[in-house]
Amino acid sequence: MATILIVDDSPSQVAHFVKILEAHGFDHLVAEDGASGVALAKSAKPDVILMDVVMPELNGFQATRKLTQDPETKDIPVIMVTTKDQETDRVWGKRQGAKGFMVKPVDEAELLAEINSWL
């Protein structure tokens, strides 16, 4: 089954995503910040990355840019999942290389559809 990397500094959000992913047979990995997410993506090569934006040190925009510009990780789809709901955030996320952009709280069916569209 596909492996999904969750990059989010909120334990409650991570738990929510893990519950959804496990219920639908996905394997998952977790990174608590952008820098750890980039490192884990390079070593584990997940099938899809769910990326929060607001995180300490390396935020989700910066981490996404690093991932999409690196030859080792550029083909891994990044879906930004964030509380940032402005059109400028969506545009900026896409400019950093994100394939998808979802606003929290996410609907389970919509999240699964977005993940599956990139597998």
Tab-separated table of C-alpha atoms in Angstrom:
chain	number	residue	atom	x	y	z
A	1	MET	CA	0.000	0.000	0.000
A	2	ALA	CA	1.040	3.603	-0.479
A	3	THR	CA	3.014	5.457	2.178
A	4	ILE	CA	1.919	8.965	3.126
A	5	LEU	CA	4.278	11.353	4.936
A	6	ILE	CA	2.491	13.716	7.315
A	7	VAL	CA	4.486	16.885	8.058
A	8	ASP	CA	2.642	18.766	10.806
A	9	ASP	CA	3.597	20.155	14.215
A	10	SER	CA	0.129	19.683	15.715
A	11	PRO	CA	-0.248	16.343	17.542
A	12	SER	CA	-4.045	16.529	17.238
A	13	GLN	CA	-3.865	17.080	13.474
A	14	VAL	CA	-1.357	14.251	13.073
A	15	ALA	CA	-3.630	11.935	15.073
A	16	HIS	CA	-6.586	12.921	12.877
A	17	PHE	CA	-4.668	12.208	9.657
A	18	VAL	CA	-3.262	8.929	11.012
A	19	LYS	CA	-6.769	7.748	11.922
A	20	ILE	CA	-8.031	8.467	8.401
A	21	LEU	CA	-5.021	6.928	6.661
A	22	GLU	CA	-4.989	3.766	8.776
A	23	ALA	CA	-8.732	3.269	8.276
A	24	HIS	CA	-8.139	3.226	4.521
A	25	GLY	CA	-5.087	0.967	4.518
A	26	PHE	CA	-2.339	3.529	3.990
A	27	ASP	CA	1.045	3.319	5.651
A	28	HIS	CA	2.209	6.584	7.174
A	29	LEU	CA	5.272	8.399	8.420
A	30	VAL	CA	5.289	11.527	10.586
A	31	ALA	CA	7.610	14.522	10.772
A	32	GLU	CA	6.948	17.308	13.274
A	33	ASP	CA	8.516	20.160	11.312
A	34	GLY	CA	9.569	21.142	7.818
A	35	ALA	CA	13.262	20.284	8.175
A	36	SER	CA	12.493	16.804	9.513
A	37	GLY	CA	9.923	16.365	6.760
A	38	VAL	CA	12.457	17.156	4.056
A	39	ALA	CA	14.997	14.763	5.572
A	40	LEU	CA	12.434	11.969	5.989
A	41	ALA	CA	11.138	12.445	2.445
A	42	LYS	CA	14.682	12.049	1.112
A	43	SER	CA	15.345	8.869	3.083
A	44	ALA	CA	11.933	7.165	2.923
A	45	LYS	CA	10.632	8.315	-0.497
A	46	PRO	CA	6.917	8.360	0.436
A	47	ASP	CA	4.267	8.229	-2.276
A	48	VAL	CA	2.553	11.474	-1.185
A	49	ILE	CA	3.322	14.201	1.376
A	50	LEU	CA	0.704	16.056	3.436
A	51	MET	CA	2.379	19.355	4.347
A	52	ASP	CA	1.245	21.854	6.966
A	53	VAL	CA	2.312	25.464	6.371
A	54	VAL	CA	2.634	27.100	9.783
A	55	MET	CA	5.546	25.336	11.500
A	56	PRO	CA	8.636	26.563	13.356
A	57	GLU	CA	11.977	27.130	11.621
A	58	LEU	CA	11.307	25.716	8.129
A	59	ASN	CA	7.681	26.401	7.241
A	60	GLY	CA	5.633	24.348	4.801
A	61	PHE	CA	6.197	26.701	1.869
A	62	GLN	CA	9.966	26.540	2.360
A	63	ALA	CA	9.954	22.761	2.861
A	64	THR	CA	7.817	22.247	-0.251
A	65	ARG	CA	10.183	24.393	-2.304
A	66	LYS	CA	13.171	22.365	-1.074
A	67	LEU	CA	11.431	19.091	-1.915
A	68	THR	CA	10.237	20.107	-5.372
A	69	GLN	CA	13.618	21.554	-6.358
A	70	ASP	CA	15.595	18.495	-5.231
A	71	PRO	CA	16.113	15.831	-7.939
A	72	GLU	CA	15.690	13.094	-5.287
A	73	THR	CA	12.244	14.268	-4.158
A	74	LYS	CA	10.852	16.431	-6.966
A	75	ASP	CA	8.473	13.716	-8.183
A	76	ILE	CA	6.800	13.175	-4.791
A	77	PRO	CA	3.448	15.019	-4.824
A	78	VAL	CA	3.055	17.521	-1.977
A	79	ILE	CA	-0.461	18.385	-0.813
A	80	MET	CA	-0.536	21.417	1.442
A	81	VAL	CA	-3.028	20.977	4.272
A	82	THR	CA	-3.254	24.179	6.275
A	83	THR	CA	-5.418	26.662	8.131
A	84	LYS	CA	-4.215	29.361	5.730
A	85	ASP	CA	-7.227	29.902	3.502
A	86	GLN	CA	-6.434	32.972	1.428
A	87	GLU	CA	-6.151	32.759	-2.347
A	88	THR	CA	-2.640	34.220	-2.079
A	89	ASP	CA	-1.651	31.264	0.140
A	90	ARG	CA	-3.008	28.823	-2.430
A	91	VAL	CA	-1.166	30.574	-5.262
A	92	TRP	CA	2.072	30.759	-3.248
A	93	GLY	CA	1.812	27.063	-2.367
A	94	LYS	CA	1.427	26.137	-6.019
A	95	ARG	CA	4.392	28.354	-6.917
A	96	GLN	CA	6.503	26.400	-4.411
A	97	GLY	CA	5.559	23.209	-6.253
A	98	ALA	CA	2.593	21.897	-4.262
A	99	LYS	CA	0.282	19.711	-6.328
A	100	GLY	CA	-2.717	20.224	-4.056
A	101	PHE	CA	-3.920	22.687	-1.431
A	102	MET	CA	-6.555	21.900	1.201
A	103	VAL	CA	-7.825	24.010	4.089
A	104	LYS	CA	-8.195	22.509	7.576
A	105	PRO	CA	-10.364	21.035	8.847
A	106	VAL	CA	-10.359	18.705	5.860
A	107	ASP	CA	-13.202	16.446	4.897
A	108	GLU	CA	-12.133	12.794	5.010
A	109	ALA	CA	-13.574	11.947	1.593
A	110	GLU	CA	-11.969	15.008	-0.010
A	111	LEU	CA	-8.596	14.211	1.568
A	112	LEU	CA	-8.727	10.623	0.315
A	113	ALA	CA	-9.777	11.756	-3.155
A	114	GLU	CA	-6.869	14.220	-3.296
A	115	ILE	CA	-4.354	11.600	-2.128
A	116	ASN	CA	-5.675	9.014	-4.561
A	117	SER	CA	-5.537	11.469	-7.454
A	118	TRP	CA	-1.729	11.558	-7.060
A	119	LEU	CA	-1.109	7.829	-6.601
